[in-house]
Coordinates of C-alpha atoms and ligand atoms in Angstrom, one line a residue:
M1 CA -111.1 28.5 -123.4
L2 CA -111.2 32.0 -122.0
V3 CA -113.6 33.0 -119.3
F4 CA -114.5 36.7 -118.7
E5 CA -116.6 38.2 -115.9
H6 CA -116.1 41.8 -116.9
I7 CA -117.3 43.6 -120.1
K8 CA -114.0 45.5 -120.7
N9 CA -111.8 42.4 -120.6
L10 CA -114.2 40.5 -122.9
Q11 CA -114.3 43.4 -125.4
N12 CA -110.5 43.8 -125.3
H13 CA -110.1 40.2 -126.2
L14 CA -112.8 40.3 -129.0
S15 CA -111.3 43.4 -130.5
S16 CA -107.9 41.7 -130.7
L17 CA -109.4 39.1 -133.1
A18 CA -108.6 39.3 -136.8
L19 CA -111.2 41.5 -138.6
Q20 CA -112.4 38.7 -140.9
Q21 CA -113.2 36.4 -138.0
T22 CA -116.9 35.9 -137.4
I23 CA -118.4 35.6 -133.9
G24 CA -121.2 33.2 -133.2
F25 CA -123.0 33.9 -129.9
V26 CA -125.0 31.5 -127.7
P27 CA -126.7 33.3 -124.8
T28 CA -127.7 30.9 -121.9
M29 CA -128.7 31.0 -118.3
G30 CA -126.4 28.1 -117.5
A31 CA -127.2 24.7 -115.9
L32 CA -126.1 23.5 -119.3
H33 CA -127.4 20.4 -121.0
K34 CA -127.2 18.8 -124.4
G35 CA -129.8 21.2 -125.8
H36 CA -127.4 24.1 -125.1
L37 CA -124.5 22.1 -126.4
S38 CA -126.3 21.5 -129.7
L39 CA -126.6 25.3 -130.2
I40 CA -122.9 25.7 -129.5
E41 CA -122.0 22.9 -132.0
R42 CA -124.1 24.7 -134.6
A43 CA -122.3 28.0 -133.8
K44 CA -119.0 26.3 -134.2
N45 CA -120.0 25.1 -137.6
E46 CA -121.2 28.5 -138.7
A47 CA -118.7 31.0 -137.1
D48 CA -115.0 31.2 -136.4
I49 CA -115.2 32.1 -132.7
V50 CA -117.9 31.0 -130.4
V51 CA -118.9 33.1 -127.4
V52 CA -121.3 31.6 -124.8
S53 CA -122.8 33.7 -122.1
I54 CA -124.0 32.4 -118.8
F55 CA -126.2 34.8 -117.0
V56 CA -129.4 34.2 -115.1
N57 CA -131.3 37.3 -116.1
P58 CA -133.4 38.6 -113.2
T59 CA -135.6 40.9 -115.3
Q60 CA -137.2 38.0 -117.3
F61 CA -138.5 36.2 -114.2
N62 CA -142.0 37.2 -113.2
R63 CA -142.0 34.9 -110.1
K64 CA -139.4 35.6 -107.4
E65 CA -139.4 32.0 -106.4
D66 CA -138.6 30.8 -109.9
L67 CA -135.5 33.1 -110.0
E68 CA -134.3 32.0 -106.6
K69 CA -134.8 28.3 -107.4
Y70 CA -133.3 28.5 -110.9
P71 CA -130.4 26.0 -111.0
R72 CA -126.9 27.5 -110.9
T73 CA -124.0 25.1 -111.7
L74 CA -121.3 27.4 -113.0
S75 CA -118.2 25.2 -112.3
K76 CA -119.8 22.2 -114.0
D77 CA -120.9 24.4 -116.9
L78 CA -117.4 25.6 -117.4
E79 CA -116.0 22.1 -117.4
L80 CA -118.6 21.1 -120.0
L81 CA -117.8 24.1 -122.2
E82 CA -114.0 23.3 -121.9
S83 CA -114.7 19.7 -122.9
I84 CA -116.3 20.8 -126.2
A85 CA -113.6 23.4 -126.9
C86 CA -115.8 26.5 -126.6
D87 CA -113.7 29.6 -127.3
V88 CA -115.0 32.3 -124.9
V89 CA -117.4 32.3 -122.0
F90 CA -118.9 35.5 -120.6
C91 CA -120.4 35.2 -117.1
P92 CA -121.1 38.7 -115.8
E93 CA -122.8 40.0 -112.6
P94 CA -126.2 41.7 -113.0
Q95 CA -125.1 45.2 -111.8
E96 CA -122.4 45.4 -114.5
V97 CA -124.5 44.1 -117.4
Y98 CA -127.3 46.5 -116.4
N99 CA -125.1 49.5 -115.8
G100 CA -126.2 49.6 -112.2
V101 CA -130.0 49.6 -112.8
V102 CA -131.3 46.1 -113.1
K103 CA -134.5 47.0 -114.9
S104 CA -136.2 46.1 -118.2
Q105 CA -136.7 48.5 -121.1
N106 CA -140.2 48.6 -122.5
F107 CA -140.6 47.2 -126.0
N108 CA -143.6 47.1 -128.3
F109 CA -143.6 43.9 -130.2
G110 CA -147.4 43.8 -130.9
S111 CA -149.3 40.5 -130.9
I112 CA -146.2 38.2 -130.8
A113 CA -145.4 39.4 -127.3
S114 CA -149.0 39.3 -126.0
E115 CA -149.8 35.7 -126.8
M116 CA -148.9 32.6 -124.7
E117 CA -145.7 33.3 -122.7
G118 CA -146.3 37.0 -122.9
K119 CA -149.9 36.6 -121.6
H120 CA -148.9 34.3 -118.7
R121 CA -145.5 35.8 -117.7
A122 CA -146.0 39.5 -117.4
G123 CA -142.9 41.5 -118.4
H124 CA -141.0 38.3 -119.5
F125 CA -140.3 39.4 -123.0
D126 CA -139.3 42.9 -122.1
G127 CA -136.8 41.3 -119.8
V128 CA -135.6 38.9 -122.5
A129 CA -135.3 41.6 -125.2
T130 CA -133.5 44.0 -122.8
I131 CA -130.8 41.4 -121.9
V132 CA -130.4 40.1 -125.5
K133 CA -130.1 43.6 -126.9
R134 CA -127.5 44.5 -124.2
L135 CA -125.5 41.3 -124.8
F136 CA -125.5 41.9 -128.5
E137 CA -124.2 45.4 -127.9
I138 CA -121.4 43.9 -125.7
V139 CA -120.5 40.9 -127.8
K140 CA -121.3 42.3 -131.3
P141 CA -121.9 38.8 -132.8
H142 CA -122.3 38.1 -136.5
K143 CA -124.7 35.3 -135.8
A144 CA -126.7 34.4 -132.6
F145 CA -128.2 30.9 -132.0
F146 CA -131.5 30.3 -130.1
G147 CA -133.4 27.1 -129.4
E148 CA -136.9 26.6 -130.8
K149 CA -137.9 25.1 -127.5
D150 CA -138.5 28.8 -126.8
F151 CA -140.1 29.4 -130.2
Q152 CA -141.8 32.6 -129.2
Q153 CA -138.5 33.9 -127.8
V154 CA -136.9 33.3 -131.2
Q155 CA -139.6 35.3 -132.9
I156 CA -139.3 38.1 -130.3
V157 CA -135.5 38.3 -130.8
K158 CA -135.9 38.4 -134.6
K159 CA -138.4 41.2 -134.3
M160 CA -136.1 43.1 -131.9
V161 CA -133.2 42.8 -134.4
E162 CA -135.5 44.0 -137.2
N163 CA -136.9 46.9 -135.2
F164 CA -133.5 48.2 -134.1
N165 CA -131.8 47.2 -137.4
L166 CA -129.1 45.3 -135.5
P167 CA -126.3 43.7 -137.7
V168 CA -126.8 40.1 -136.4
E169 CA -128.3 37.1 -138.0
I170 CA -130.7 35.1 -135.7
V171 CA -130.5 31.3 -136.2
G172 CA -133.3 29.1 -134.8
C173 CA -132.1 25.6 -133.8
E174 CA -134.2 22.5 -133.3
I175 CA -135.3 21.1 -130.0
L176 CA -133.2 18.5 -128.3
R177 CA -135.2 15.9 -126.3
E178 CA -134.5 13.1 -123.7
S179 CA -135.1 9.6 -125.1
D180 CA -138.6 9.6 -123.7
G181 CA -139.5 12.8 -125.6
L182 CA -139.2 15.4 -122.8
A183 CA -137.6 18.6 -124.2
M184 CA -134.3 19.1 -122.4
S185 CA -134.4 22.0 -120.0
S186 CA -132.4 23.3 -117.1
R187 CA -135.6 23.1 -115.1
N188 CA -135.9 19.4 -115.6
T189 CA -133.5 18.9 -112.7
L190 CA -136.0 20.5 -110.4
L191 CA -138.7 17.7 -111.1
N192 CA -139.3 15.1 -108.4
E193 CA -139.4 11.4 -109.4
D194 CA -143.2 11.3 -110.1
Q195 CA -143.2 14.6 -112.0
R196 CA -140.3 13.4 -114.1
K197 CA -142.1 10.1 -114.9
S198 CA -145.2 12.0 -116.0
S199 CA -143.4 14.7 -118.0
P200 CA -143.1 12.8 -121.3
L201 CA -146.9 13.3 -121.5
I202 CA -146.2 16.8 -122.8
F203 CA -144.4 15.8 -126.0
N204 CA -146.6 12.7 -126.3
T205 CA -149.7 15.0 -126.3
L206 CA -148.1 17.3 -128.9
T207 CA -147.3 14.4 -131.1
Q208 CA -150.9 13.2 -131.0
V209 CA -152.1 16.8 -131.7
K210 CA -149.9 16.7 -134.9
Q211 CA -151.7 13.4 -135.9
Q212 CA -155.2 14.7 -135.1
I213 CA -154.8 18.0 -136.9
K214 CA -155.4 16.3 -140.3
N215 CA -159.0 15.2 -139.5
N216 CA -160.2 16.9 -136.3
S217 CA -161.4 20.4 -135.2
I218 CA -159.3 22.6 -133.0
E219 CA -162.2 22.5 -130.5
N220 CA -162.0 18.7 -130.2
I221 CA -158.2 18.7 -130.2
T222 CA -158.2 21.3 -127.3
M223 CA -160.7 19.1 -125.4
F224 CA -158.4 16.1 -125.9
V225 CA -155.4 18.0 -124.6
E226 CA -157.3 19.2 -121.6
E227 CA -158.4 15.7 -120.8
Q228 CA -154.9 14.3 -121.1
F229 CA -153.7 16.6 -118.4
E230 CA -156.8 16.5 -116.2
S231 CA -156.2 12.8 -115.8
N232 CA -152.6 13.3 -114.7
P233 CA -152.0 14.3 -111.0
D234 CA -148.5 15.6 -111.6
L235 CA -149.0 18.0 -114.4
E236 CA -151.3 21.0 -114.6
L237 CA -152.0 22.5 -118.0
E238 CA -151.4 26.3 -118.1
Y239 CA -152.2 26.8 -121.8
F240 CA -152.5 24.9 -125.0
Q241 CA -152.5 26.9 -128.2
I242 CA -152.3 26.3 -131.9
A243 CA -150.8 29.4 -133.6
E244 CA -149.5 30.6 -136.9
E245 CA -145.7 30.6 -136.7
E246 CA -145.0 34.2 -137.8
S247 CA -147.7 36.1 -136.0
L248 CA -148.1 33.6 -133.2
E249 CA -151.8 34.5 -133.2
E250 CA -154.2 31.8 -132.0
I251 CA -155.8 29.8 -134.8
K252 CA -159.5 28.9 -134.3
T253 CA -160.0 26.9 -137.6
I254 CA -157.4 24.9 -139.4
D255 CA -156.0 26.5 -142.6
P256 CA -153.7 24.1 -144.4
T257 CA -152.0 26.9 -146.2
K258 CA -150.6 28.4 -143.0
N259 CA -147.5 27.3 -141.1
L260 CA -148.8 26.2 -137.7
R261 CA -147.3 25.1 -134.4
A262 CA -148.9 23.7 -131.3
F263 CA -147.6 25.1 -127.9
I264 CA -148.0 23.7 -124.4
A265 CA -147.1 25.1 -121.0
V266 CA -147.6 23.1 -117.8
F267 CA -146.8 23.3 -114.2
A268 CA -145.3 20.3 -112.4
G269 CA -145.7 21.6 -108.9
N270 CA -143.9 24.9 -109.0
V271 CA -141.8 23.9 -112.0
R272 CA -143.0 25.4 -115.3
L273 CA -142.3 23.5 -118.5
I274 CA -142.9 24.5 -122.1
D275 CA -142.7 22.7 -125.4
N276 CA -144.0 23.0 -128.9
I277 CA -144.2 21.1 -132.2
K278 CA -144.4 22.1 -135.8
L279 CA -147.7 20.8 -137.3
Ligands
AMP301 P1 -131.8 28.9 -121.3 O1 -130.5 28.7 -120.6 O2 -132.9 28.0 -120.8 O3 -132.1 30.4 -121.3 O4 -131.5 28.5 -122.8 C1 -130.5 29.1 -123.6 C2 -130.8 28.7 -125.0 O5 -130.8 27.3 -125.2 C3 -132.1 29.3 -125.5 O6 -132.0 29.7 -126.9 C4 -133.0 28.0 -125.5 O7 -134.0 28.0 -126.4 C5 -132.0 27.0 -125.9 N1 -132.4 25.6 -125.4 C6 -132.9 25.3 -124.2 N2 -133.3 24.0 -124.1 C7 -133.1 23.5 -125.4 C8 -133.4 22.3 -126.0 N3 -133.9 21.3 -125.4 N4 -133.1 22.2 -127.3 C9 -132.6 23.2 -128.1 N5 -132.3 24.4 -127.5 C10 -132.6 24.6 -126.2

């Protein structure tokens, strides 16, 4: 496994590969877990060379405290990547990736960026699109792999690729969960014991929403979700939304001809957790 901190060295290596070799790219912010590893396994199956980036992107954090507290476990991450025979790791410094100016570009993604995460985390998707676009320019992957845990992010990246006509295929990958249903996340390590014990309620609630959607109104389902979290002292609901998968626009009445997904964001103290389920 080769580890690069500098763009030039990474690009020198990638340009020395045989022309017909395909590059699969998995961008991460590190503190790696099995969810990340599942993306890398998928990339290994679908590309000749797998590049993983580890970069905690400052411009996608709207809360300073969240950025400062974000777990950083680089040496453990590198051991893990070595153990699954990852080919190339790119772990740059912000100044170099951002060419000296650590700032987001402004994008216009329409409604998909203004719903849910876009509404509650100002500037988040501009930060995400800026770094993903920049990393694509550097790595020049044929395919890039993103987890559906961040479903809205997958849609944003697809839109960005379409808008800029980038030569990369975006592959959405299924959510990996702990045995009690909690979606794996780097942030789970920040939960205290009580919060961790309460956290399966998120997926549990989403699963019940999926059951209720067949014979209940969105109004009643929303009330049910709110009650679930009101009665739990460790988790505070930030939003619950049922949306159409492509547009991510909120659905007010159930239309069985549409592809729908339910989304939840909660705070466990200062730790923000998100999850979603296909309905
Ligand atoms: P992050 O390091 O949190 O930015 O995540 C890097 C990539 O891993 C993103 O595409 C995430 O959607 C994906 N990812 C994170 N958690 C999971 C999970 N539990 N299952 C599948 N993919 C995940």
